[in-house]
Coordinates of C-alpha atoms and ligand atoms in Angstrom, one line a residue:
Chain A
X395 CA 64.1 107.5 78.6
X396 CA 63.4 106.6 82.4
X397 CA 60.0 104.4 81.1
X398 CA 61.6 102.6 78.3
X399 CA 64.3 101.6 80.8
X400 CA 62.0 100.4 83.5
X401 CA 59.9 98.3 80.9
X402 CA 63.1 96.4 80.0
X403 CA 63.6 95.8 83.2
X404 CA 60.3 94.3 83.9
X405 CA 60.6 91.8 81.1
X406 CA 62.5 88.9 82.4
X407 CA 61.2 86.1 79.9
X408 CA 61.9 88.5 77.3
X409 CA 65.4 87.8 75.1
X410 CA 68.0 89.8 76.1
X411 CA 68.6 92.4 73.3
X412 CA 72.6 92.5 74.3
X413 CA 75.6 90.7 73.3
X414 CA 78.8 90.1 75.3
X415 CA 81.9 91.3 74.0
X416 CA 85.4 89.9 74.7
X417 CA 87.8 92.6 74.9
X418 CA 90.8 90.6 73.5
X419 CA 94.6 91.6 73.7
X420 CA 95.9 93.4 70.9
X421 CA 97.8 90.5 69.5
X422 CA 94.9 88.7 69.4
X423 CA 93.2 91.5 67.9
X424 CA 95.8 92.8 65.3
X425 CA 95.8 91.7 61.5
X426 CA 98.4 88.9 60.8
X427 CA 101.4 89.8 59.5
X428 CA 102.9 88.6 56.5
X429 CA 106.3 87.8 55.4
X430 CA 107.9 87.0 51.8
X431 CA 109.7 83.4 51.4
X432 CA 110.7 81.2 48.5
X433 CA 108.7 78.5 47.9
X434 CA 109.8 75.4 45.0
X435 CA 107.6 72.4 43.8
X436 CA 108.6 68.7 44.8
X437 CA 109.0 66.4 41.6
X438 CA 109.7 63.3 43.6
X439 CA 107.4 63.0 46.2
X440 CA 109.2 60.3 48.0
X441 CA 112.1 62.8 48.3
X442 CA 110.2 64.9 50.4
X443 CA 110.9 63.7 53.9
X444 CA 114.3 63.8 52.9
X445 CA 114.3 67.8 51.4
X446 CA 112.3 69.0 54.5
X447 CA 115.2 67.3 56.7
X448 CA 118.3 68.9 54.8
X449 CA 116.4 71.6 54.7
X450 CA 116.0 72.2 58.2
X451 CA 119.6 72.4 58.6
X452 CA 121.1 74.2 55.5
X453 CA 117.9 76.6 55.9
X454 CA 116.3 76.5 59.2
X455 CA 113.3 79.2 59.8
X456 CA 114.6 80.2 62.6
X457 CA 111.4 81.8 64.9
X458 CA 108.6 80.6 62.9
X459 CA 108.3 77.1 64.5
X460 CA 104.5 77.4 63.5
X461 CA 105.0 77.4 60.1
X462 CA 104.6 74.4 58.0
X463 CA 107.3 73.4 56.3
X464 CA 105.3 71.3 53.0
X465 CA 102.0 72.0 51.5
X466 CA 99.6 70.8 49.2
X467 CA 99.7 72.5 45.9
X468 CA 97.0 75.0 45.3
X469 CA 96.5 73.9 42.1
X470 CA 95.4 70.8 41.9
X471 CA 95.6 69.9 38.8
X472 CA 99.8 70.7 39.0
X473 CA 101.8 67.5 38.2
X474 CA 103.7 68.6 40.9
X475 CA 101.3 68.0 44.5
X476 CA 103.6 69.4 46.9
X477 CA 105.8 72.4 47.5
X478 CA 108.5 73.4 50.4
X479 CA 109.7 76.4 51.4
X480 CA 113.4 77.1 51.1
X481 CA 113.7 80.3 52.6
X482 CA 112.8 83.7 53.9
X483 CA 113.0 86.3 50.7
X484 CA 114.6 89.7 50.7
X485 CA 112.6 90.5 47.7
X486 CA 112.0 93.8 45.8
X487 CA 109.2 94.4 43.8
X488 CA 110.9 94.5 40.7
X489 CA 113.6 91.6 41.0
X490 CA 113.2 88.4 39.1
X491 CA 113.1 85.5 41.8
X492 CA 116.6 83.6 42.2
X493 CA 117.4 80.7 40.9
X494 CA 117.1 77.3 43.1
X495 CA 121.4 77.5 42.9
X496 CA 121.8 81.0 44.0
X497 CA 119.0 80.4 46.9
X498 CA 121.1 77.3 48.1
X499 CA 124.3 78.8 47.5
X500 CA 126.9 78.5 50.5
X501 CA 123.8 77.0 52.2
X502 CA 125.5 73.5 52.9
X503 CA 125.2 70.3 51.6
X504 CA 121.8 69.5 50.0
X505 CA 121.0 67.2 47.1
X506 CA 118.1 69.8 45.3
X507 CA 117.7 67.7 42.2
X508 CA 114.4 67.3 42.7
X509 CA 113.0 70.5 43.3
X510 CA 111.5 72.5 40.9
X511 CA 111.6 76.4 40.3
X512 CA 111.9 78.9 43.0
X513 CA 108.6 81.1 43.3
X514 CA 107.7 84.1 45.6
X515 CA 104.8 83.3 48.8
X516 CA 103.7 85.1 51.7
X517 CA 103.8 83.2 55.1
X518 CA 102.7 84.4 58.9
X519 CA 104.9 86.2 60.9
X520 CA 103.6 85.4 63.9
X521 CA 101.7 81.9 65.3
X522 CA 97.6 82.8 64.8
X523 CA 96.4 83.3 68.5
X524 CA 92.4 83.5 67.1
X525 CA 90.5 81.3 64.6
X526 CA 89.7 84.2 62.4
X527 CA 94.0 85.0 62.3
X528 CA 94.5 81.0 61.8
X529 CA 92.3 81.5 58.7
X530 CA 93.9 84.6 57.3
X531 CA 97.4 83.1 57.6
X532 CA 96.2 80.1 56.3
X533 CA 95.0 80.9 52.7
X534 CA 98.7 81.8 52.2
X535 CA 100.7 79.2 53.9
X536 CA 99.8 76.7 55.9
X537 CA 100.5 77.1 59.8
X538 CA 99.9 75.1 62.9
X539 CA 97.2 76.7 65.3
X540 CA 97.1 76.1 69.1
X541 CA 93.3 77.3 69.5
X542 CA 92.2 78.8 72.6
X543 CA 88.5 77.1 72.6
X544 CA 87.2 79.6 74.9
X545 CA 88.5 82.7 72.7
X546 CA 86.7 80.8 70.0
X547 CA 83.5 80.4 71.6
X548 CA 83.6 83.9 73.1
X549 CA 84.2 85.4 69.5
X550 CA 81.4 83.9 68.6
X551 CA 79.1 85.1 71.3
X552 CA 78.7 82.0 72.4
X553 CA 80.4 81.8 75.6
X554 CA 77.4 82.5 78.0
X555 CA 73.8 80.6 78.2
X556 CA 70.5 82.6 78.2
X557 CA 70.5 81.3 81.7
X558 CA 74.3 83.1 82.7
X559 CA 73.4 86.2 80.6
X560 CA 69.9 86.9 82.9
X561 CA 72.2 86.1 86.0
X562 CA 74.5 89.3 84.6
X563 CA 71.4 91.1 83.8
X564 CA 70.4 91.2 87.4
X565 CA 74.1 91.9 88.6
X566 CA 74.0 95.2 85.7
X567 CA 70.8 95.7 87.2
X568 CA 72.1 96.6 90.9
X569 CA 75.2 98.3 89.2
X570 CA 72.5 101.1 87.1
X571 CA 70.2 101.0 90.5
X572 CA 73.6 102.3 92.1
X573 CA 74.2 104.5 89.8
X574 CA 71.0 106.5 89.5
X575 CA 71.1 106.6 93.4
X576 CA 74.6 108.1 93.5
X577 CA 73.4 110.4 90.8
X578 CA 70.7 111.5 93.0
X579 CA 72.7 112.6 95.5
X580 CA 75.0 114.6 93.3
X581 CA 77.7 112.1 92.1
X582 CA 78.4 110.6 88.5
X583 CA 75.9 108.0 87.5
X584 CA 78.3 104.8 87.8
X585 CA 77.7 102.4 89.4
X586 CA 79.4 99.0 90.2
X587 CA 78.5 95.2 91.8
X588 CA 81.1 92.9 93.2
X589 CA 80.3 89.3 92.7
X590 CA 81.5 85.9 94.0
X591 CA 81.0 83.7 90.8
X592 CA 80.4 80.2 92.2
X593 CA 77.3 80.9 94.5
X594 CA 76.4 84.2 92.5
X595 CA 76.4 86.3 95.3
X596 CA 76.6 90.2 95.5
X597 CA 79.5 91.0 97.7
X598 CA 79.2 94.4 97.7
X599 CA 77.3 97.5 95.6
X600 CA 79.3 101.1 95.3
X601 CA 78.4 104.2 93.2
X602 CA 80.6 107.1 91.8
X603 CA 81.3 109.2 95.3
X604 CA 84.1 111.4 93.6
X605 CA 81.8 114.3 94.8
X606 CA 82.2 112.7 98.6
X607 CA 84.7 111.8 100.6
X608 CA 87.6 111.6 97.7
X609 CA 87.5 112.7 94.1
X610 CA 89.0 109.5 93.5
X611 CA 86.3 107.5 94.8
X612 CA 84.7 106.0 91.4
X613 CA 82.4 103.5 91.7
X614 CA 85.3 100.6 91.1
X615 CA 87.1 102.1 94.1
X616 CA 84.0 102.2 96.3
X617 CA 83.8 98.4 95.4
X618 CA 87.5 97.3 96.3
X619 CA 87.2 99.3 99.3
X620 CA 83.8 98.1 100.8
X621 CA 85.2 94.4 100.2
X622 CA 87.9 95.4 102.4
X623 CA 85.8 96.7 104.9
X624 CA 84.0 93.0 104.5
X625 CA 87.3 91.6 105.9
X626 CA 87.7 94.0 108.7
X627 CA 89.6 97.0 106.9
X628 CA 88.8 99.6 104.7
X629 CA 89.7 103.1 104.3
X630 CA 86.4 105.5 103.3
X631 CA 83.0 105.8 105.6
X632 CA 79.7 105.2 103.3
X633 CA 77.1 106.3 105.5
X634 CA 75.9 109.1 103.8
X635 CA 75.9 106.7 100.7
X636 CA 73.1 103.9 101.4
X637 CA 73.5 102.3 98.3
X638 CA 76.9 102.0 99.1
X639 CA 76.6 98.9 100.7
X640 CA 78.9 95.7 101.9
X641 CA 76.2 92.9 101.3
X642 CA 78.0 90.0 102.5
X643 CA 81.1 88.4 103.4
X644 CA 82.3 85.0 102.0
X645 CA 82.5 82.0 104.0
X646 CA 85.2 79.5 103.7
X647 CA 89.1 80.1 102.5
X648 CA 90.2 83.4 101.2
X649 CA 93.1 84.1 99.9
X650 CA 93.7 86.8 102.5
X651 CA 93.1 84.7 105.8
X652 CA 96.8 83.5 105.8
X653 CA 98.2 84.9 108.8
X654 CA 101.5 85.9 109.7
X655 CA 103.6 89.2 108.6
X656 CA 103.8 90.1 105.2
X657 CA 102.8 86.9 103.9
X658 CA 99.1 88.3 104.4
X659 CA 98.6 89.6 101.3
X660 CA 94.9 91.1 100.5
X661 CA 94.0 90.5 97.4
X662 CA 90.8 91.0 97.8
X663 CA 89.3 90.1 94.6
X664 CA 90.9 86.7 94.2
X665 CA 88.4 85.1 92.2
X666 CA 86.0 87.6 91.8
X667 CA 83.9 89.2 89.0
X668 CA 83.1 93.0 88.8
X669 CA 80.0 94.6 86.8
X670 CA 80.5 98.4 86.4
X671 CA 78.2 100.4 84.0
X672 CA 80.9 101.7 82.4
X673 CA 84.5 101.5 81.0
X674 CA 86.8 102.2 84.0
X675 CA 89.8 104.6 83.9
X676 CA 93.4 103.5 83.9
X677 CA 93.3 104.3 87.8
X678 CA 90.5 101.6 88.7
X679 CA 91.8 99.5 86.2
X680 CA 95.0 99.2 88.0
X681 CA 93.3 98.8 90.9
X682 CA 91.5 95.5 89.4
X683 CA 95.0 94.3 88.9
X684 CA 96.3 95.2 92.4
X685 CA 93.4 93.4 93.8
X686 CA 93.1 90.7 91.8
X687 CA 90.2 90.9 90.2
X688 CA 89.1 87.2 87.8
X689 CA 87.0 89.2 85.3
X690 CA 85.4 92.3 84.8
X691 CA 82.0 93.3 83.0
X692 CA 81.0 96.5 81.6
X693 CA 78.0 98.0 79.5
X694 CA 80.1 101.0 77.8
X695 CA 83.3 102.2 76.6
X696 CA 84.7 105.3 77.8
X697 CA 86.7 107.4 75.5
X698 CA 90.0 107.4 77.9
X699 CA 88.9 103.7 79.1
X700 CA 91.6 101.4 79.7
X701 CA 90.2 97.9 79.5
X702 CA 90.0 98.3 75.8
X703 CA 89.4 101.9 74.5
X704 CA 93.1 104.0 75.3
X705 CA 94.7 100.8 77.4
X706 CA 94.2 97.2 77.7
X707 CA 95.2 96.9 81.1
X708 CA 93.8 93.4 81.8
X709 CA 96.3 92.3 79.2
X710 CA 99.4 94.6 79.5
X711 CA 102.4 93.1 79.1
X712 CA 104.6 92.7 82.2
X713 CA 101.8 92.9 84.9
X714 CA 101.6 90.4 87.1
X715 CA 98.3 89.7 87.3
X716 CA 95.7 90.0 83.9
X717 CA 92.1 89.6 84.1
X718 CA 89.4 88.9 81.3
X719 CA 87.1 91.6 80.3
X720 CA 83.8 91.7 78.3
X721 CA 82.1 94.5 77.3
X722 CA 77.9 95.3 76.1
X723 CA 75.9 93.8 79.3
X724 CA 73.1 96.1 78.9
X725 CA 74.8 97.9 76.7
X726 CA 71.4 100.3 76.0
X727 CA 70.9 101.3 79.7
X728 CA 74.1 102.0 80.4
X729 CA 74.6 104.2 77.3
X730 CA 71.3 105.9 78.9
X731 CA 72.9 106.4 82.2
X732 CA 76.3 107.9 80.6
X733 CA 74.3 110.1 78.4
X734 CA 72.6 111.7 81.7
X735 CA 76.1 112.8 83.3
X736 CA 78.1 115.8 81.8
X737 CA 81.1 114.5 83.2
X738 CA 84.1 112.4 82.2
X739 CA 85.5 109.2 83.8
Chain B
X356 CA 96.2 132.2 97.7
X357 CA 99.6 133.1 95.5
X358 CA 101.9 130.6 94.8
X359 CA 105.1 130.4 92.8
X360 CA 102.6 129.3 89.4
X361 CA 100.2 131.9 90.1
X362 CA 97.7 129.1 90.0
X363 CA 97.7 128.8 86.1
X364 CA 96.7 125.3 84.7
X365 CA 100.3 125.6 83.2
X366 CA 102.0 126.1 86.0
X367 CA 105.3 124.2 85.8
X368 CA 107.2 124.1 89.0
X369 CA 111.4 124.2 89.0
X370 CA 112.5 123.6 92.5
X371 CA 115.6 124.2 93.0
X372 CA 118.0 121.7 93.7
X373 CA 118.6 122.5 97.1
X374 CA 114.7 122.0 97.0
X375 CA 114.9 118.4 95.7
X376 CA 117.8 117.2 98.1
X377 CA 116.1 118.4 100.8
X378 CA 112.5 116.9 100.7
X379 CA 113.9 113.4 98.6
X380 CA 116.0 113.4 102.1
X381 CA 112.9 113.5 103.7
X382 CA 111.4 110.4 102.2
X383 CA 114.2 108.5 102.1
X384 CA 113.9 109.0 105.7
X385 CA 110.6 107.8 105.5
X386 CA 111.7 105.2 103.5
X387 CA 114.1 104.3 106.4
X388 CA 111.8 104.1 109.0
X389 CA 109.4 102.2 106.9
X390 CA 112.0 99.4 106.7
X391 CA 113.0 99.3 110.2
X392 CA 109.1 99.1 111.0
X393 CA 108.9 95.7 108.5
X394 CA 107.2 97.6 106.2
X395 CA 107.7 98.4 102.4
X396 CA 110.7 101.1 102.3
X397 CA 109.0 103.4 100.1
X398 CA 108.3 107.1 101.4
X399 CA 106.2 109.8 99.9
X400 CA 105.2 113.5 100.6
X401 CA 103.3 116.1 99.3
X402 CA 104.6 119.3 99.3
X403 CA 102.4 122.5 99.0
X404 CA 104.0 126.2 99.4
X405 CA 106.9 124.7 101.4
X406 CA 104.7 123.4 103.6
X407 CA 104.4 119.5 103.8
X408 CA 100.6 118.8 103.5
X409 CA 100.9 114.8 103.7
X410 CA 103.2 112.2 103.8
X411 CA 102.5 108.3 103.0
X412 CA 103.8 105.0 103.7
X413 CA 102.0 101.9 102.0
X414 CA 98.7 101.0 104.7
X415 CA 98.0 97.9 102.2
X416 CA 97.8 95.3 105.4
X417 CA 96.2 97.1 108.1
X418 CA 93.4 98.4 105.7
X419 CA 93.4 94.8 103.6
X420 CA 93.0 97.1 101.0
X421 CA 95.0 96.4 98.0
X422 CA 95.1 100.0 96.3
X423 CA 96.2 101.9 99.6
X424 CA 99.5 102.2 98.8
X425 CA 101.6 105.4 100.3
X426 CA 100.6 107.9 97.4
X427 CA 97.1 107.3 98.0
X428 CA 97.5 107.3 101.6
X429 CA 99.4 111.2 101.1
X430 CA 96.8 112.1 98.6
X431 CA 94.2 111.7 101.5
X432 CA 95.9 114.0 103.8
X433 CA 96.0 116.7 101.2
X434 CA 92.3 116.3 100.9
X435 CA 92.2 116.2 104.6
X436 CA 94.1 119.5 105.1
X437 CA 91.9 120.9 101.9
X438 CA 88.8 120.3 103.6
X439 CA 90.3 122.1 107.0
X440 CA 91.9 125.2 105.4
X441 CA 88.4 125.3 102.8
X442 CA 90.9 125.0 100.0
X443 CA 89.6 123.9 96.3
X444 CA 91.6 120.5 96.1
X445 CA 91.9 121.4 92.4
X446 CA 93.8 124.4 93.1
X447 CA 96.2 122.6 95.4
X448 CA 97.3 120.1 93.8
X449 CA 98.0 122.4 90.8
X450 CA 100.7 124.1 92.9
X451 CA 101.6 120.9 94.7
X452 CA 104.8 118.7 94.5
X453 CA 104.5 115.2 95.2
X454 CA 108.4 113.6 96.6
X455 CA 108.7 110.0 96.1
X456 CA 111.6 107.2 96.6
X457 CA 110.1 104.7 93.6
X458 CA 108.4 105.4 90.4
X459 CA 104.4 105.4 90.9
X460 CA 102.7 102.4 89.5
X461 CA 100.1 103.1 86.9
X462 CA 97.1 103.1 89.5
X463 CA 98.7 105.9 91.2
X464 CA 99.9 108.0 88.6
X465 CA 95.9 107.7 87.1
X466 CA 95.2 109.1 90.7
X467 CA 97.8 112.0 90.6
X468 CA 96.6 113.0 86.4
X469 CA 92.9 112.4 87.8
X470 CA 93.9 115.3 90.3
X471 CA 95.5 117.1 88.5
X472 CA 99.0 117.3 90.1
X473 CA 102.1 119.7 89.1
X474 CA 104.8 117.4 89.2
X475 CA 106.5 114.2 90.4
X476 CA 110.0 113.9 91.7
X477 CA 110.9 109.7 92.4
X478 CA 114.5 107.7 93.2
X479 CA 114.1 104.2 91.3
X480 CA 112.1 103.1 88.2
X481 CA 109.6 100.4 89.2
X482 CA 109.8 98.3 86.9
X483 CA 106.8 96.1 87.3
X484 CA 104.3 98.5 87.9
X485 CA 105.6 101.9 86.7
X486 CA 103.3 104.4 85.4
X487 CA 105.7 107.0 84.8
X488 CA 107.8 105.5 82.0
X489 CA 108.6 101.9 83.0
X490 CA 105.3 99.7 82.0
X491 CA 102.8 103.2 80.6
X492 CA 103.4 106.4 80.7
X493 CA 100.6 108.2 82.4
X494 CA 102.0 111.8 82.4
X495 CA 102.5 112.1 79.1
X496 CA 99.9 109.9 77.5
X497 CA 96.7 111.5 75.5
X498 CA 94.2 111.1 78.0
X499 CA 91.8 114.4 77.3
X500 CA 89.4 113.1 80.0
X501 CA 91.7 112.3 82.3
X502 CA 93.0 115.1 84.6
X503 CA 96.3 117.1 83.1
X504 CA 99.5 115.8 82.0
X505 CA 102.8 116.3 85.0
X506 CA 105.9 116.8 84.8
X507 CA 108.2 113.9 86.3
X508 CA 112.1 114.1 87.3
X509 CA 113.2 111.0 87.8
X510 CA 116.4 109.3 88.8
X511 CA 117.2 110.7 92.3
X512 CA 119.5 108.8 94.6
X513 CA 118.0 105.4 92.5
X514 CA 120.5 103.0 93.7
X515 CA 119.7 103.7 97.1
X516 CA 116.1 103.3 96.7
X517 CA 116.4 100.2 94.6
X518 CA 118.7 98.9 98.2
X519 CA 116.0 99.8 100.2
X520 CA 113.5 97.5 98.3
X521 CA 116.1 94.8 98.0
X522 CA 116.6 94.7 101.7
X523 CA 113.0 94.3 102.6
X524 CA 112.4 91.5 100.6
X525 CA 115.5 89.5 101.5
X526 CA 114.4 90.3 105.3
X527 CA 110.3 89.5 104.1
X528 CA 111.4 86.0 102.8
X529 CA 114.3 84.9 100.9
X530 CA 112.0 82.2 99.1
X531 CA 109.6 84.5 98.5
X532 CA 108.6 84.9 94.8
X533 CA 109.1 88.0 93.0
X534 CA 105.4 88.0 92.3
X535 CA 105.3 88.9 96.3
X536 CA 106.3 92.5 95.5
X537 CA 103.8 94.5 95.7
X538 CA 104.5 98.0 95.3
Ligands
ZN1867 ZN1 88.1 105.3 87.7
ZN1868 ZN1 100.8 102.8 93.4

C-alpha cells in the first residue's frame, strides 16, 4: 500500500484521479415531491390573461408561488395551445375527474366559458433548489427556478480548476503526513490542515491525539485549538506531538481582535477552510460551527459522520452558522489510511 | 472500585431526588457566580461516587477557543483526577453524573456519548444549540461508533435558568443580536 501511495504523491503533472463532492443539504438532495391539481385547456387564447387573473382570486395556490400558472400544451398538435390550472385535486384513484362547474362551484365569480375539460396533472410541491430537481418538476408542470450557479457548477464537478484541485492536493497531502505521524506514535491515523484561503496558507497541522492528552482530541479539535494558541490561547500542550504544529498566524483584521468584554468573540475560523482525512463526528462538526469554519474538505465518509453520512451538520436547520462541505480529495489515500486503523471516529 | 452500577455498560443511575436538588443547587450556584463575574450563567459539575470530580464554567474568551465551553472545561478535570487516582476514564464516566443548568449543545453532548457518560441532569432547553432534544438528539440517536447512548432528565428549575441567561445578555448589550449567544 505504502509504495503505491508514495508514487501518487510524487506525480504532480499527473491528473488527479479524484473528484470533489458537494455534500448538499437534504432538500437539495431529496426527490421532488409531487402534488395532484386540475388542469383545463384554454379555447380563447386572448381570454387567458383574463382566466389566470380571476383565477388567482376565486382559486389562489396558496404556497406554491413557484408554480406557473399557464403552460404550453404538450401536444402540439392540440387545437387548444394552452392549459391553466384551476386547482389543487383531492383525487382518488378511482374517481372520475369533476366537472369544470363542480371545481368552480362556490369558488366566486368567474366567467369559465372558455375553458375546456377538467383533466388530472402532477405539479411540484416544493420550489426546485438544484437543476437536476428544476428538471424533474418540470416535465410535469412548469415551475420557476431560482438557480444557485455555484450548486450547479459544483454538481457538475466543475467548481474547482486543475490548478485549485493540486493546491488541495498538497493541503490533503500535509493532513495524511499528519496522520501517519500520529499513527506512529500510537493515535488514530487522522489527520487535519487549517488553511487561510486567500494566500493559501497552512495555519496550523493537528493529528488524532485521543490517545494523549484527551480522548476527545481528534484531529479537528487539535486544529481549532492550535489556531487558538495562534492568537494567544489555547487549552492542550502538543509537545510530545511534533506534527502537531501552529504554522503561522495571520496578519491583518481578524474577527477576534475586537476588544472589549464580551464583544470579543473568537471565532477562530472565520473564513477559514479545513482539510481532514476523514468524515468528522458530530462532536467536531459542531465544533466547525462554533468556530466558524467557511468550508470543510474531507477524503472519506465515516459511517457515524455528520457532514453528510448520519447528520448534515453544516446545513442543520436552526444553527446559526452553516458551512460548505465537499467530500473525495484524495479520496484513495485516505481510504488507505482509514483501512490501517481498527478504530472508529 | 464499586459503585452503585457495579460498573456494567448498562448501568442506569436513579438519584434520588434529594440527590438532584442538591447538586442542581450546586450549579445554579455556579451559575450565579458566573453571572456576577460577567460571565455566561451556565454551571456544570461532574459527579462521581458523591464525590464532585469537576466543575465548569464557559473558558471560551480567556482560551479564544471557541469549543471550551463549561462541559468541556468539567470533562478535563475528570480526566485530570483520572490520571491522578490511575483510574480508567472509561470506567468513570460510566458511573459518573454530569449536573447542568442548560441543555448541552450538540458538540458537547457528541463529547459526553464519545465518553461514554451515565447520564445528564440540565434546567432549560437550549434551544439554538441543544443536543439533547432541542436541535438533535445525541443520546438517543443510532450512532454505533459513537460512544453509548445516556440517559437525560431534563426540566429542572428551567425558568430560572432561562432568567439567568436572559440577564446576562440584557447586562452584555441590549443591542446585541441574538446571534451573540453563544452557549
Ligand atoms: Zn471528532
Ligand atoms: Zn457545548
Amino acid at each position: 500500500m505504502e509504495p503505491e501511495c508514495k508514487r501518487r504523491k510524487t506525480g504532480t503533472g499527473a491528473l488527479l484521479s479524484w473528484d470533489v463532492v458537494p455534500v448538499l443539504s437534504p432538500e437539495q438532495c431529496q426527490d421532488v415531491e409531487l402534488l395532484e391539481a386540475y388542469a383545463a385547456p384554454i379555447f380563447n387564447k386572448r381570454e387567458t390573461s383574463r382566466l389566470v387573473k380571476e383565477l388567482a382570486t376565486v382559486c389562489p395556490l396558496a404556497g406554491l408561488p413557484h408554480i406557473k400558472r399557464v403552460r404550453a400544451c404538450p401536444d402540439k398538435l392540440s387545437p387548444h395551445p394552452l392549459e391553466v390550472l384551476i386547482c389543487l385535486a383531492d383525487h382518488k384513484a378511482h374517481q372520475e375527474v369533476p366537472s369544470l362547474d363542480m371545481l368552480l362551484a362556490g369558488a366566486g365569480p368567474i366567467d369559465s366559458s372558455s375553458l375546456g375539460r377538467p383533466f388530472l396533472v402532477r405539479i411540484a410541491a416544493r420550489p426546485p433548489l438544484t437543476r437536476q430537481q428544476f428538471e424533474k418538476a418540470s416535465r410535469h408542470w412548469p415551475t420557476s427556478f431560482h438557480e444557485d450557479k455555484q450548486v450547479t457548477v459544483a454538481l457538475r464537478g466543475d467548481l474547482f480548476t486543475e490548478e485549485r484541485k493540486t493546491r488541495m492536493q498538497t493541503y490533503m497531502e500535509l493532513a495524511i503526513q499528519a496522520a501517519v505521524a500520529g499513527q506512529a506514535q500510537g493515535m488514530e491515523a487522522v489527520g487535519a490542515v487549517l488553511v487561510e484561503p486567500d494566500s493559501g496558507s497552512v495555519l496550523t497541522v493537528g493529528h488524532d491525539c485521543r490517545y494523549g492528552p484527551s480522548p476527545l482530541l481528534h484531529a479537528v479539535m487539535v486544529c481549532i485549538d492550535l489556531a487558538a494558541h495562534g492568537q494567544g490561547g489555547g487549552t492542550y500542550k502538543y509537545k510530545d506531538y511534533l506534527a502537531c504544529r501552529f504554522v503561522r498566524a495571520v496578519s491583518g483584521v481578524h474577527p477576534t481582535a475586537e476588544e472589549g468584554g464580551h464583544e470579543e468573540l473568537p471565532y477562530i475560523c472565520t473564513g477559514y477552510d479545513l482539510y481532514v482525512t476523514r468524515e468528522p463526528c458530530v462532536m467536531c462538526a459542531m465544533a466547525l460551527v462554533h468556530s466558524r469554519i467557511r468550508r470543510v474538505f474531507f477524503g472519506v465518509p465515516t459511517p457515524d459522520g455528520a457532514l453528510g453520512s448520519r447528520y448534515k451538520i453544516h446545513t442543520q436547520k436552526d444553527l446559526n452558522h452553516h458551512y460548505e462541505v465537499f467530500r473525495g480529495v484524495m479520496a484513495h489515500e485516505c481510504e488507505q489510511l482509514s483501512n490501517r486503523t481498527a478504530g472508529t471516529f | 472500585m464499586g459503585t452503585e452500577g457495579g460498573g456494567s455498560h448498562e448501568a442506569v443511575f436513579h438519584p434520588s431526588t434529594q440527590e438532584i436538588e442538591l447538586w442542581m443547587q450546586k450549579a445554579f450556584d455556579m451559575a450565579k457566580n458566573a453571572l456576577d463575574n460577567g460571565e455566561v450563567p451556565v454551571g456544570c459539575l461532574m459527579v462521581y461516587n458523591n464525590n464532585i470530580l469537576g466543575r465548569g464554567r464557559n473558558e471560551v474568551n480567556e482560551t479564544k477557543n471557541a469549543t471550551r465551553h463549561a462541559e468541556m472545561v468539567a470533562i478535563d478535570q475528570v480526566l485530570d483526577w483520572c490520571r491522578h487516582n490511575n483510574k480508567d476514564p472509561a470506567d468513570v464516566f460510566r458511573s459518573t453524573v454530569l449536573y447542568v443548568t442548560v441543555e448541552p449543545c450538540i458538540m458537547c453532548a457528541g463529547a459526553l456519548r464519545l465518553l461514554n457518560i451515565a447520564l445528564v441532569v440540565y434546567g432549560c432547553k437550549n434551544e439554538r444549540f441543544g443536543g439533547c432534544g432541542s436541535v438533535l438528539n445525541i443520546p438517543a440517536d443510532h450512532l454505533p461508533h459513537t460512544g453509548a447512548p445516556f440517559k437525560c432528565i431534563s426540566g429542572y428549575r428551567s425558568e430560572e435558568a432561562v432568567e439567568l441567561l436572559k440577564m446576562f445578555y440584557k447586562q452584555e448589550n441590549p443591542n446585541a443580536p441574538k446571534s451573540k449567544v453563544r452557549k
